[in-house]
Amino acid sequence: MTSKKRSLIIVAVFVLSLLVVLGILLLTQVDVTVSSSDDETVDTTTYVYSGSRDDIATMVISNEYGEYTVTQDDGTFTIDELEGLNQNSTTLAAAGNCISSITAQSLVEENAENLEKYGLSEDDPTAKVTVTLTDGTVYTVYYGIDSADSTSSTVYVRLGDSNDVYTVLANSSRYFYYAKEDFISLIILSELTSTSTSPTIDYMTVTRKDLDYDITFEDDTKNYATDEVSMASSQVMTSPVYAYLDITNSNDVIYGLWGLTAADAICPFPTEEDMDYYGLSDPYCTVYIEAELQTYSLIIGNVASYVTDDSGNDTSEPAYYYGYYEGIDCVYTFAVDDLPWTTFMPVDILSSLMTSNYIYRVDYINIEFYEDGETTDYYFDVTADEDEDYLVATYNNEFVDIDTFKVLYQFILKCPIDDLCLEDPDEDAELVCKMEIITETGGDVLEFYDDGNNRVTIKMNGTTSFSQPISYIQTLQTNLETFINGGTSDDILMAW
């Protein structure tokens, strides 16, 4: 046989082999085409019920917490039994979506005889929803216990006219296990935003059982200092003492009602017995505000729960309180962190300014020191016109360096409030210093009494108000001597 014939035979055998393999592949090929005249994917979803949320007139929900009716009116869902309270209509609308389109994850048992084991018995279901549509059609859905399938978060469900048991996602069913209180809005007052204007607090009072005085605040916009050394709020404390507020530290106390959100809604439309039970008839704390012709009142009652230790045992530290806001007829719980009025002390929110008289308003400053029967007097006459940016001061009828005088005045303004003091100094307490800062419309007079413990008790305008270290008075006298002897602003001590 020639080599040419041998090559032809090899090629023929190779081609024949390819044909055999191709035939086998064609005979064993799986048909993956979907038979559809419109080339559309066939929907294989199993619907327990399929409808439209817009067709719902009412939903009657029954569960371990009782029964309540949800009504749809022009696209808004509300609970009849909570009429008059703000409700979470978005969540209620989501419940409407879930009850009108129920998608099964699996068919667990067809025509089940023992519905009780699924929590789906007609007499005692875990949850039940009876839906009435706008055309009068009624259908019922029973929701049961968590399914036995540990790999998915599902619950058992069935339609009222069928014993076929399905599983559906728990997330799409959770609404129907809720109490009606869970749908009450938890927002007490809307939060102030960067574009909204804070209301002017004309008057505010905080009353607490652990304090033997009320804490009151008033607006002082016309009088508070506006110069660069002032961080005072436009509100001032008027009880238990008159004092200026730190604009940062006092913000939560003054404006904390705006943006206040409850942790839970507990009892809508409380009776007198309910108010007694939650400690709201004789509250632990009351917050009352008058602002721009409106009044706001929050009462805080009993402790709802306590902080627990590492072992899970209750401590004595409150975690939540019961509370009631006038105008929303519902008892809530609030986290302590959202109730600054229950824990703050007046000194926590005070400005470092004991007195706040803008330098351009000052008429004169007179400071007297008393020691061993002798008096040292420092009197400064001030003439100013803020509009003309004109400010001069004299000491012993001689003009002083105004820039250094401003620094000295900053030290005087920053007279520190170390603590409140509500008890008058002892009768034999020595008056060590008297400071008068007088303006055309008023001013302040401060008296410093030695309490014998390296501290002084301070009367402000005749009322015992504060306490501070005596070192401030000593440094003040040093600064005054430095100033009248020609010292510069760099020589003025700002710490004591």
Tab-separated table of C-alpha atoms in Angstrom:
chain	number	residue	atom	x	y	z
A	1	MET	CA	0.000	0.000	0.000
A	2	THR	CA	1.301	3.361	-0.963
A	3	SER	CA	1.807	6.088	1.589
A	4	LYS	CA	-0.817	8.214	-0.164
A	5	LYS	CA	-3.505	5.524	0.257
A	6	ARG	CA	-2.455	5.022	3.865
A	7	SER	CA	-2.962	8.755	4.584
A	8	LEU	CA	-6.420	8.772	3.017
A	9	ILE	CA	-7.505	5.827	5.160
A	10	ILE	CA	-6.300	7.598	8.364
A	11	VAL	CA	-8.204	10.797	7.479
A	12	ALA	CA	-11.355	8.814	6.737
A	13	VAL	CA	-11.175	7.025	10.090
A	14	PHE	CA	-10.664	10.382	11.918
A	15	VAL	CA	-13.673	11.996	10.208
A	16	LEU	CA	-15.830	8.959	10.974
A	17	SER	CA	-14.845	9.202	14.659
A	18	LEU	CA	-15.851	12.895	14.796
A	19	LEU	CA	-19.238	12.071	13.291
A	20	VAL	CA	-19.859	9.353	15.877
A	21	VAL	CA	-18.982	11.732	18.776
A	22	LEU	CA	-21.183	14.469	17.345
A	23	GLY	CA	-24.082	12.070	17.056
A	24	ILE	CA	-23.747	11.033	20.684
A	25	LEU	CA	-23.719	14.672	21.838
A	26	LEU	CA	-26.836	15.477	19.816
A	27	LEU	CA	-28.692	12.466	21.213
A	28	THR	CA	-27.805	13.321	24.848
A	29	GLN	CA	-28.231	17.137	24.707
A	30	VAL	CA	-30.575	18.612	27.361
A	31	ASP	CA	-33.301	20.885	26.069
A	32	VAL	CA	-32.920	24.148	28.050
A	33	THR	CA	-35.332	26.240	26.019
A	34	VAL	CA	-38.455	27.624	27.729
A	35	SER	CA	-41.613	26.932	25.804
A	36	SER	CA	-43.396	30.251	25.614
A	37	SER	CA	-45.152	31.860	22.744
A	38	ASP	CA	-44.138	35.350	23.962
A	39	ASP	CA	-40.552	34.441	24.991
A	40	GLU	CA	-41.394	35.497	28.606
A	41	THR	CA	-40.120	33.768	31.758
A	42	VAL	CA	-42.795	31.700	33.480
A	43	ASP	CA	-43.570	32.935	37.042
A	44	THR	CA	-43.249	29.941	39.364
A	45	THR	CA	-43.886	31.942	42.591
A	46	THR	CA	-46.423	30.414	44.978
A	47	TYR	CA	-48.839	33.027	46.262
A	48	VAL	CA	-50.807	32.331	49.441
A	49	TYR	CA	-52.803	35.416	48.502
A	50	SER	CA	-52.353	38.023	45.788
A	51	GLY	CA	-54.153	41.347	45.705
A	52	SER	CA	-53.617	45.107	45.917
A	53	ARG	CA	-53.036	47.231	49.011
A	54	ASP	CA	-55.215	49.947	47.503
A	55	ASP	CA	-58.240	47.635	47.709
A	56	ILE	CA	-58.031	47.249	51.488
A	57	ALA	CA	-60.775	48.943	53.514
A	58	THR	CA	-59.959	47.531	56.972
A	59	MET	CA	-57.660	45.041	58.684
A	60	VAL	CA	-58.713	43.565	62.034
A	61	ILE	CA	-55.567	42.271	63.762
A	62	SER	CA	-55.801	39.830	66.678
A	63	ASN	CA	-52.858	38.462	68.662
A	64	GLU	CA	-51.689	37.929	72.233
A	65	TYR	CA	-51.948	41.697	72.893
A	66	GLY	CA	-55.607	41.977	71.932
A	67	GLU	CA	-57.546	43.082	68.886
A	68	TYR	CA	-57.528	46.356	66.954
A	69	THR	CA	-58.768	47.679	63.625
A	70	VAL	CA	-56.668	49.350	60.942
A	71	THR	CA	-58.604	51.518	58.471
A	72	GLN	CA	-57.390	52.872	55.150
A	73	ASP	CA	-58.594	56.304	54.120
A	74	ASP	CA	-57.297	57.733	50.855
A	75	GLY	CA	-54.059	55.781	51.087
A	76	THR	CA	-53.419	56.467	54.789
A	77	PHE	CA	-53.624	53.622	57.298
A	78	THR	CA	-54.532	54.364	60.925
A	79	ILE	CA	-55.646	52.356	63.955
A	80	ASP	CA	-59.172	53.219	65.025
A	81	GLU	CA	-58.467	52.597	68.721
A	82	LEU	CA	-55.605	55.118	68.638
A	83	GLU	CA	-57.527	57.987	67.070
A	84	GLY	CA	-56.102	61.296	68.271
A	85	LEU	CA	-52.529	60.003	68.588
A	86	ASN	CA	-49.802	60.346	66.002
A	87	GLN	CA	-49.263	56.942	64.407
A	88	ASN	CA	-46.563	55.416	62.261
A	89	SER	CA	-48.583	55.387	59.042
A	90	THR	CA	-45.573	54.231	57.016
A	91	THR	CA	-45.303	51.029	59.052
A	92	LEU	CA	-49.050	50.473	58.852
A	93	ALA	CA	-48.942	50.896	55.067
A	94	ALA	CA	-46.149	48.305	54.951
A	95	ALA	CA	-48.428	45.927	56.847
A	96	GLY	CA	-51.074	46.562	54.180
A	97	ASN	CA	-48.570	45.617	51.500
A	98	CYS	CA	-47.684	42.375	53.265
A	99	ILE	CA	-51.261	41.223	53.835
A	100	SER	CA	-52.306	41.917	50.240
A	101	SER	CA	-49.411	40.008	48.647
A	102	ILE	CA	-48.364	36.906	50.588
A	103	THR	CA	-45.596	34.887	48.936
A	104	ALA	CA	-44.913	31.379	50.230
A	105	GLN	CA	-41.411	30.081	50.730
A	106	SER	CA	-42.644	26.505	50.742
A	107	LEU	CA	-45.740	24.327	51.122
A	108	VAL	CA	-45.273	22.529	54.428
A	109	GLU	CA	-48.391	20.350	54.564
A	110	GLU	CA	-51.366	20.123	52.297
A	111	ASN	CA	-54.772	19.929	54.014
A	112	ALA	CA	-53.190	19.634	57.473
A	113	GLU	CA	-55.322	17.965	60.127
A	114	ASN	CA	-53.399	19.237	63.186
A	115	LEU	CA	-53.258	23.005	62.776
A	116	GLU	CA	-52.558	23.595	66.442
A	117	LYS	CA	-48.948	22.399	66.173
A	118	TYR	CA	-48.300	25.233	63.714
A	119	GLY	CA	-50.032	27.860	65.859
A	120	LEU	CA	-52.715	28.108	63.178
A	121	SER	CA	-55.818	26.680	64.835
A	122	GLU	CA	-58.986	28.637	64.231
A	123	ASP	CA	-59.779	28.906	67.947
A	124	ASP	CA	-56.321	29.935	69.169
A	125	PRO	CA	-53.999	31.156	66.398
A	126	THR	CA	-50.795	32.996	67.212
A	127	ALA	CA	-52.058	35.917	65.134
A	128	LYS	CA	-55.052	36.490	62.903
A	129	VAL	CA	-55.868	39.186	60.348
A	130	THR	CA	-59.325	39.634	58.861
A	131	VAL	CA	-59.239	41.855	55.781
A	132	THR	CA	-62.247	43.580	54.282
A	133	LEU	CA	-61.825	44.954	50.764
A	134	THR	CA	-63.543	47.997	49.361
A	135	ASP	CA	-65.871	45.764	47.307
A	136	GLY	CA	-67.027	43.943	50.452
A	137	THR	CA	-64.902	40.846	49.962
A	138	VAL	CA	-63.543	39.402	53.208
A	139	TYR	CA	-60.596	37.057	53.694
A	140	THR	CA	-58.721	35.877	56.770
A	141	VAL	CA	-55.048	35.025	57.201
A	142	TYR	CA	-53.737	33.018	60.150
A	143	TYR	CA	-50.123	33.499	61.255
A	144	GLY	CA	-48.449	30.854	63.394
A	145	ILE	CA	-45.266	30.123	65.263
A	146	ASP	CA	-41.722	30.193	63.896
A	147	SER	CA	-41.159	27.367	61.460
A	148	ALA	CA	-39.050	24.307	62.284
A	149	ASP	CA	-36.634	25.168	59.467
A	150	SER	CA	-33.626	26.524	61.327
A	151	THR	CA	-31.938	27.637	58.098
A	152	SER	CA	-34.462	30.383	57.387
A	153	SER	CA	-36.389	32.976	59.378
A	154	THR	CA	-39.931	31.975	58.484
A	155	VAL	CA	-43.309	31.485	60.147
A	156	TYR	CA	-46.259	29.263	59.369
A	157	VAL	CA	-49.293	30.740	57.616
A	158	ARG	CA	-52.584	29.678	56.073
A	159	LEU	CA	-55.646	31.230	54.520
A	160	GLY	CA	-58.841	31.037	56.498
A	161	ASP	CA	-60.688	28.900	53.919
A	162	SER	CA	-57.854	26.388	53.584
A	163	ASN	CA	-55.865	23.982	55.755
A	164	ASP	CA	-52.832	24.133	53.502
A	165	VAL	CA	-49.873	25.245	55.623
A	166	TYR	CA	-47.107	27.369	54.127
A	167	THR	CA	-44.027	29.140	55.380
A	168	VAL	CA	-43.520	32.835	54.680
A	169	LEU	CA	-40.693	35.184	55.592
A	170	ALA	CA	-40.939	36.415	59.181
A	171	ASN	CA	-39.919	39.923	58.111
A	172	SER	CA	-43.042	40.249	55.983
A	173	SER	CA	-45.269	38.993	58.802
A	174	ARG	CA	-43.918	40.673	61.933
A	175	TYR	CA	-46.429	43.528	61.861
A	176	PHE	CA	-49.292	41.198	62.737
A	177	TYR	CA	-47.645	40.051	65.959
A	178	TYR	CA	-47.385	43.646	67.251
A	179	ALA	CA	-49.498	45.348	69.898
A	180	LYS	CA	-51.339	48.431	68.744
A	181	GLU	CA	-49.028	50.535	70.940
A	182	ASP	CA	-46.123	49.552	68.709
A	183	PHE	CA	-47.612	51.688	65.943
A	184	ILE	CA	-47.741	54.899	68.016
A	185	SER	CA	-45.238	57.517	66.867
A	186	LEU	CA	-42.372	57.913	69.342
A	187	ILE	CA	-41.466	61.447	68.239
A	188	ILE	CA	-42.531	63.903	70.938
A	189	LEU	CA	-41.334	67.132	69.286
A	190	SER	CA	-39.641	67.560	65.928
A	191	GLU	CA	-35.901	68.135	66.047
A	192	LEU	CA	-34.449	71.561	65.405
A	193	THR	CA	-32.482	71.558	62.171
A	194	SER	CA	-29.641	73.709	60.904
A	195	THR	CA	-32.154	75.698	58.857
A	196	SER	CA	-34.772	76.127	61.590
A	197	THR	CA	-34.754	78.934	64.130
A	198	SER	CA	-34.534	77.953	67.782
A	199	PRO	CA	-37.559	79.201	69.706
A	200	THR	CA	-37.011	81.913	72.282
A	201	ILE	CA	-37.445	80.368	75.719
A	202	ASP	CA	-39.272	83.094	77.616
A	203	TYR	CA	-39.594	81.070	80.819
A	204	MET	CA	-38.632	77.575	81.911
A	205	THR	CA	-38.753	75.698	85.187
A	206	VAL	CA	-37.452	72.284	86.205
A	207	THR	CA	-38.818	70.732	89.383
A	208	ARG	CA	-37.213	67.623	90.904
A	209	LYS	CA	-37.932	65.599	94.020
A	210	ASP	CA	-34.240	65.312	94.885
A	211	LEU	CA	-33.841	69.119	95.025
A	212	ASP	CA	-35.412	71.428	97.591
A	213	TYR	CA	-35.608	74.274	95.075
A	214	ASP	CA	-36.916	74.803	91.551
A	215	ILE	CA	-34.495	75.604	88.753
A	216	THR	CA	-35.858	78.428	86.608
A	217	PHE	CA	-34.629	80.150	83.476
A	218	GLU	CA	-35.687	83.312	81.676
A	219	ASP	CA	-34.786	85.022	78.427
A	220	ASP	CA	-32.274	87.833	78.858
A	221	THR	CA	-31.539	88.659	75.227
A	222	LYS	CA	-31.568	92.404	75.805
A	223	ASN	CA	-29.032	92.320	78.622
A	224	TYR	CA	-26.573	89.472	78.143
A	225	ALA	CA	-23.018	90.252	77.120
A	226	THR	CA	-22.202	90.056	73.424
A	227	ASP	CA	-18.483	90.767	73.520
A	228	GLU	CA	-15.797	88.274	72.577
A	229	VAL	CA	-15.235	87.038	76.142
A	230	SER	CA	-18.834	85.936	76.584
A	231	MET	CA	-19.988	82.393	75.988
A	232	ALA	CA	-23.223	83.093	77.815
A	233	SER	CA	-26.598	81.927	76.595
A	234	SER	CA	-29.412	84.392	76.020
A	235	GLN	CA	-31.229	82.535	78.805
A	236	VAL	CA	-30.227	83.104	82.414
A	237	MET	CA	-30.867	81.055	85.532
A	238	THR	CA	-33.071	82.953	87.959
A	239	SER	CA	-33.463	80.231	90.621
A	240	PRO	CA	-31.963	78.979	92.850
A	241	VAL	CA	-29.594	81.873	92.017
A	242	TYR	CA	-29.247	84.410	89.257
A	243	ALA	CA	-26.500	83.176	86.940
A	244	TYR	CA	-25.484	83.123	83.305
A	245	LEU	CA	-25.514	79.869	81.335
A	246	ASP	CA	-22.810	78.335	79.214
A	247	ILE	CA	-24.205	78.323	75.683
A	248	THR	CA	-22.847	74.819	74.976
A	249	ASN	CA	-23.351	72.979	78.253
A	250	SER	CA	-26.884	74.296	78.743
A	251	ASN	CA	-28.174	73.540	75.241
A	252	ASP	CA	-29.560	70.062	76.035
A	253	VAL	CA	-31.348	71.366	79.113
A	254	ILE	CA	-32.839	74.427	77.432
A	255	TYR	CA	-33.722	72.888	74.058
A	256	GLY	CA	-33.806	69.157	74.877
A	257	LEU	CA	-37.560	68.858	74.313
A	258	TRP	CA	-37.071	69.554	70.611
A	259	GLY	CA	-36.098	66.260	69.039
A	260	LEU	CA	-37.144	64.254	72.108
A	261	THR	CA	-38.028	60.691	71.084
A	262	ALA	CA	-39.449	58.016	73.368
A	263	ALA	CA	-38.118	54.473	73.649
A	264	ASP	CA	-41.584	52.849	73.744
A	265	ALA	CA	-45.251	53.771	73.889
A	266	ILE	CA	-46.717	52.033	76.930
A	267	CYS	CA	-50.235	53.179	77.700
A	268	PRO	CA	-52.432	55.248	75.351
A	269	PHE	CA	-55.226	57.306	76.919
A	270	PRO	CA	-54.171	56.634	80.548
A	271	THR	CA	-56.721	56.762	83.343
A	272	GLU	CA	-56.117	58.354	86.746
A	273	GLU	CA	-55.198	54.904	88.038
A	274	ASP	CA	-52.674	54.526	85.210
A	275	MET	CA	-51.121	57.904	86.007
A	276	ASP	CA	-50.799	56.862	89.647
A	277	TYR	CA	-49.269	53.512	88.692
A	278	TYR	CA	-46.571	55.073	86.516
A	279	GLY	CA	-45.761	57.746	89.109
A	280	LEU	CA	-47.071	60.578	86.943
A	281	SER	CA	-49.619	61.961	89.407
A	282	ASP	CA	-46.761	62.788	91.779
A	283	PRO	CA	-43.865	63.033	89.298
A	284	TYR	CA	-40.180	62.793	90.073
A	285	CYS	CA	-39.416	65.606	87.623
A	286	THR	CA	-41.421	68.206	85.708
A	287	VAL	CA	-40.218	70.367	82.823
A	288	TYR	CA	-42.358	73.379	81.933
A	289	ILE	CA	-41.558	75.860	79.141
A	290	GLU	CA	-43.168	79.012	77.812
A	291	ALA	CA	-41.839	79.869	74.365
A	292	GLU	CA	-43.285	82.206	71.760
A	293	LEU	CA	-46.860	82.120	73.121
A	294	GLN	CA	-46.868	78.329	73.464
A	295	THR	CA	-46.476	76.124	76.525
A	296	TYR	CA	-44.708	72.764	76.741
A	297	SER	CA	-44.867	70.368	79.656
A	298	LEU	CA	-43.138	67.031	80.246
A	299	ILE	CA	-43.684	65.054	83.440
A	300	ILE	CA	-41.365	62.217	84.414
A	301	GLY	CA	-42.564	59.554	86.827
A	302	ASN	CA	-41.283	56.270	88.182
A	303	VAL	CA	-38.177	54.462	87.044
A	304	ALA	CA	-39.185	51.972	84.351
A	305	SER	CA	-35.975	49.925	84.543
A	306	TYR	CA	-32.482	50.084	85.975
A	307	VAL	CA	-29.017	49.673	84.529
A	308	THR	CA	-27.791	46.109	85.046
A	309	ASP	CA	-24.327	45.002	86.139
A	310	ASP	CA	-22.119	42.431	84.428
A	311	SER	CA	-24.110	39.639	86.079
A	312	GLY	CA	-27.405	40.982	84.779
A	313	ASN	CA	-28.571	42.242	88.173
A	314	ASP	CA	-30.263	45.615	88.589
A	315	THR	CA	-28.177	48.431	89.988
A	316	SER	CA	-29.568	51.565	91.622
A	317	GLU	CA	-28.899	53.613	88.474
A	318	PRO	CA	-32.050	54.347	86.414
A	319	ALA	CA	-31.943	53.375	82.735
A	320	TYR	CA	-35.487	54.379	81.689
A	321	TYR	CA	-38.271	56.487	83.165
A	322	TYR	CA	-41.990	56.625	82.483
A	323	GLY	CA	-43.037	59.976	81.063
A	324	TYR	CA	-46.041	61.891	79.782
A	325	TYR	CA	-46.007	64.900	77.475
A	326	GLU	CA	-48.957	67.262	77.756
A	327	GLY	CA	-50.766	67.241	74.419
A	328	ILE	CA	-50.030	63.592	73.575
A	329	ASP	CA	-52.333	61.393	75.621
A	330	CYS	CA	-49.980	58.462	76.087
A	331	VAL	CA	-47.500	57.174	78.661
A	332	TYR	CA	-44.048	56.483	77.209
A	333	THR	CA	-40.701	55.235	78.417
A	334	PHE	CA	-37.644	57.445	77.878
A	335	ALA	CA	-33.954	56.621	78.135
A	336	VAL	CA	-32.175	58.552	80.880
A	337	ASP	CA	-29.687	59.886	78.338
A	338	ASP	CA	-32.604	61.678	76.637
A	339	LEU	CA	-33.797	63.232	79.918
A	340	PRO	CA	-31.027	65.624	81.037
A	341	TRP	CA	-33.456	67.338	83.427
A	342	THR	CA	-33.440	64.261	85.705
A	343	THR	CA	-29.720	64.378	86.419
A	344	PHE	CA	-28.137	67.799	85.783
A	345	MET	CA	-27.128	70.138	88.574
A	346	PRO	CA	-27.266	73.927	88.157
A	347	VAL	CA	-23.499	74.350	88.382
A	348	ASP	CA	-23.061	71.915	85.447
A	349	ILE	CA	-24.499	74.386	82.948
A	350	LEU	CA	-23.320	77.748	84.260
A	351	SER	CA	-21.113	80.113	82.335
A	352	SER	CA	-17.666	81.005	83.662
A	353	LEU	CA	-19.043	84.541	83.851
A	354	MET	CA	-20.346	85.470	87.260
A	355	THR	CA	-21.236	88.891	85.956
A	356	SER	CA	-21.831	89.871	82.351
A	357	ASN	CA	-21.785	93.573	81.651
A	358	TYR	CA	-20.559	94.547	78.213
A	359	ILE	CA	-17.598	96.912	78.550
A	360	TYR	CA	-19.181	99.530	76.275
A	361	ARG	CA	-22.122	99.726	78.702
A	362	VAL	CA	-20.050	100.172	81.855
A	363	ASP	CA	-20.242	103.524	83.635
A	364	TYR	CA	-17.732	102.826	86.412
A	365	ILE	CA	-15.969	99.995	88.237
A	366	ASN	CA	-15.169	100.251	91.932
A	367	ILE	CA	-13.290	97.459	93.711
A	368	GLU	CA	-12.506	97.603	97.429
A	369	PHE	CA	-10.318	95.236	99.460
A	370	TYR	CA	-10.586	95.018	103.261
A	371	GLU	CA	-7.708	93.792	105.386
A	372	ASP	CA	-6.820	94.468	109.034
A	373	GLY	CA	-9.284	97.338	109.231
A	374	GLU	CA	-7.856	99.070	106.162
A	375	THR	CA	-9.489	99.591	102.795
A	376	THR	CA	-7.748	99.628	99.422
A	377	ASP	CA	-9.878	101.186	96.724
A	378	TYR	CA	-9.594	100.929	92.914
A	379	TYR	CA	-12.003	103.181	91.043
A	380	PHE	CA	-12.211	103.346	87.234
A	381	ASP	CA	-14.430	105.813	85.402
A	382	VAL	CA	-15.456	104.551	81.933
A	383	THR	CA	-16.795	106.524	78.981
A	384	ALA	CA	-17.861	104.633	75.881
A	385	ASP	CA	-19.809	104.853	72.645
A	386	GLU	CA	-20.053	101.536	70.849
A	387	ASP	CA	-21.463	103.065	67.662
A	388	GLU	CA	-18.474	105.363	67.432
A	389	ASP	CA	-16.091	102.648	68.660
A	390	TYR	CA	-15.034	105.025	71.397
A	391	LEU	CA	-13.823	103.746	74.788
A	392	VAL	CA	-11.724	105.505	77.427
A	393	ALA	CA	-11.131	104.838	81.124
A	394	THR	CA	-9.485	106.856	83.881
A	395	TYR	CA	-7.930	105.999	87.232
A	396	ASN	CA	-7.360	108.873	89.667
A	397	ASN	CA	-8.441	111.209	86.861
A	398	GLU	CA	-5.690	109.952	84.558
A	399	PHE	CA	-6.292	108.071	81.314
A	400	VAL	CA	-5.184	104.448	81.318
A	401	ASP	CA	-3.986	102.235	78.458
A	402	ILE	CA	-7.284	101.032	77.062
A	403	ASP	CA	-5.972	97.787	75.520
A	404	THR	CA	-4.498	96.686	78.839
A	405	PHE	CA	-7.686	97.789	80.597
A	406	LYS	CA	-9.704	95.516	78.302
A	407	VAL	CA	-7.539	92.541	79.294
A	408	LEU	CA	-7.942	93.429	82.986
A	409	TYR	CA	-11.701	93.586	82.463
A	410	GLN	CA	-11.662	90.154	80.813
A	411	PHE	CA	-10.094	88.769	83.991
A	412	ILE	CA	-12.815	90.448	86.057
A	413	LEU	CA	-15.551	89.016	83.824
A	414	LYS	CA	-14.091	85.548	84.080
A	415	CYS	CA	-14.563	85.533	87.818
A	416	PRO	CA	-15.107	81.760	88.141
A	417	ILE	CA	-18.242	80.050	89.396
A	418	ASP	CA	-16.777	77.105	91.234
A	419	ASP	CA	-19.999	76.109	92.987
A	420	LEU	CA	-23.385	77.358	94.063
A	421	CYS	CA	-23.836	78.458	97.637
A	422	LEU	CA	-27.351	79.002	98.953
A	423	GLU	CA	-26.528	79.493	102.636
A	424	ASP	CA	-25.639	82.958	103.906
A	425	PRO	CA	-22.112	83.426	105.255
A	426	ASP	CA	-21.621	83.176	109.007
A	427	GLU	CA	-22.343	86.334	110.971
A	428	ASP	CA	-18.673	86.695	111.856
A	429	ALA	CA	-17.461	85.996	108.295
A	430	GLU	CA	-15.094	88.722	107.137
A	431	LEU	CA	-15.918	90.748	104.020
A	432	VAL	CA	-12.642	90.688	102.078
A	433	CYS	CA	-13.693	92.322	98.800
A	434	LYS	CA	-16.543	94.264	97.261
A	435	MET	CA	-16.817	94.754	93.510
A	436	GLU	CA	-19.238	97.173	91.839
A	437	ILE	CA	-19.658	97.106	88.053
A	438	ILE	CA	-22.239	99.768	87.353
A	439	THR	CA	-23.930	100.586	84.040
A	440	GLU	CA	-26.400	103.297	83.125
A	441	THR	CA	-29.238	100.776	83.446
A	442	GLY	CA	-28.031	98.713	86.402
A	443	GLY	CA	-24.997	96.495	86.751
A	444	ASP	CA	-23.903	94.129	89.496
A	445	VAL	CA	-22.507	94.287	93.013
A	446	LEU	CA	-20.446	91.326	94.249
A	447	GLU	CA	-19.409	90.787	97.866
A	448	PHE	CA	-16.777	88.197	98.791
A	449	TYR	CA	-16.802	86.732	102.352
A	450	ASP	CA	-13.987	84.579	103.726
A	451	ASP	CA	-15.436	81.249	104.826
A	452	GLY	CA	-12.213	80.184	106.564
A	453	ASN	CA	-11.435	77.264	104.229
A	454	ASN	CA	-9.423	79.080	101.563
A	455	ARG	CA	-12.686	79.839	99.837
A	456	VAL	CA	-15.033	82.791	99.653
A	457	THR	CA	-18.820	82.910	99.743
A	458	ILE	CA	-20.210	85.382	97.224
A	459	LYS	CA	-23.291	87.525	97.454
A	460	MET	CA	-24.488	88.825	94.113
A	461	ASN	CA	-26.690	91.902	94.369
A	462	GLY	CA	-27.385	91.048	98.009
A	463	THR	CA	-28.245	87.381	97.441
A	464	THR	CA	-25.916	84.582	98.530
A	465	SER	CA	-25.196	82.740	95.308
A	466	PHE	CA	-21.726	81.266	94.737
A	467	SER	CA	-18.541	79.937	96.210
A	468	GLN	CA	-14.992	79.985	94.816
A	469	PRO	CA	-11.331	79.677	95.864
A	470	ILE	CA	-9.942	82.760	97.619
A	471	SER	CA	-6.999	82.634	95.202
A	472	TYR	CA	-9.111	84.497	92.641
A	473	ILE	CA	-9.399	87.506	94.965
A	474	GLN	CA	-5.676	87.412	95.668
A	475	THR	CA	-4.839	87.289	91.951
A	476	LEU	CA	-7.325	90.084	91.240
A	477	GLN	CA	-5.566	92.361	93.717
A	478	THR	CA	-2.201	91.485	92.182
A	479	ASN	CA	-3.494	92.317	88.682
A	480	LEU	CA	-4.894	95.648	89.855
A	481	GLU	CA	-1.571	96.638	91.397
A	482	THR	CA	0.235	95.555	88.225
A	483	PHE	CA	-2.128	97.624	86.088
A	484	ILE	CA	-1.977	100.891	88.031
A	485	ASN	CA	1.817	100.595	88.175
A	486	GLY	CA	2.075	100.573	84.383
A	487	GLY	CA	1.982	96.866	83.600
A	488	THR	CA	1.013	95.756	80.106
A	489	SER	CA	-1.535	93.221	78.953
A	490	ASP	CA	1.196	90.558	78.964
A	491	ASP	CA	1.676	91.154	82.681
A	492	ILE	CA	-1.974	90.506	83.576
A	493	LEU	CA	-2.385	87.043	85.092
A	494	MET	CA	-5.319	85.077	83.664
A	495	ALA	CA	-4.969	82.029	85.928
A	496	TRP	CA	-5.130	81.791	89.701
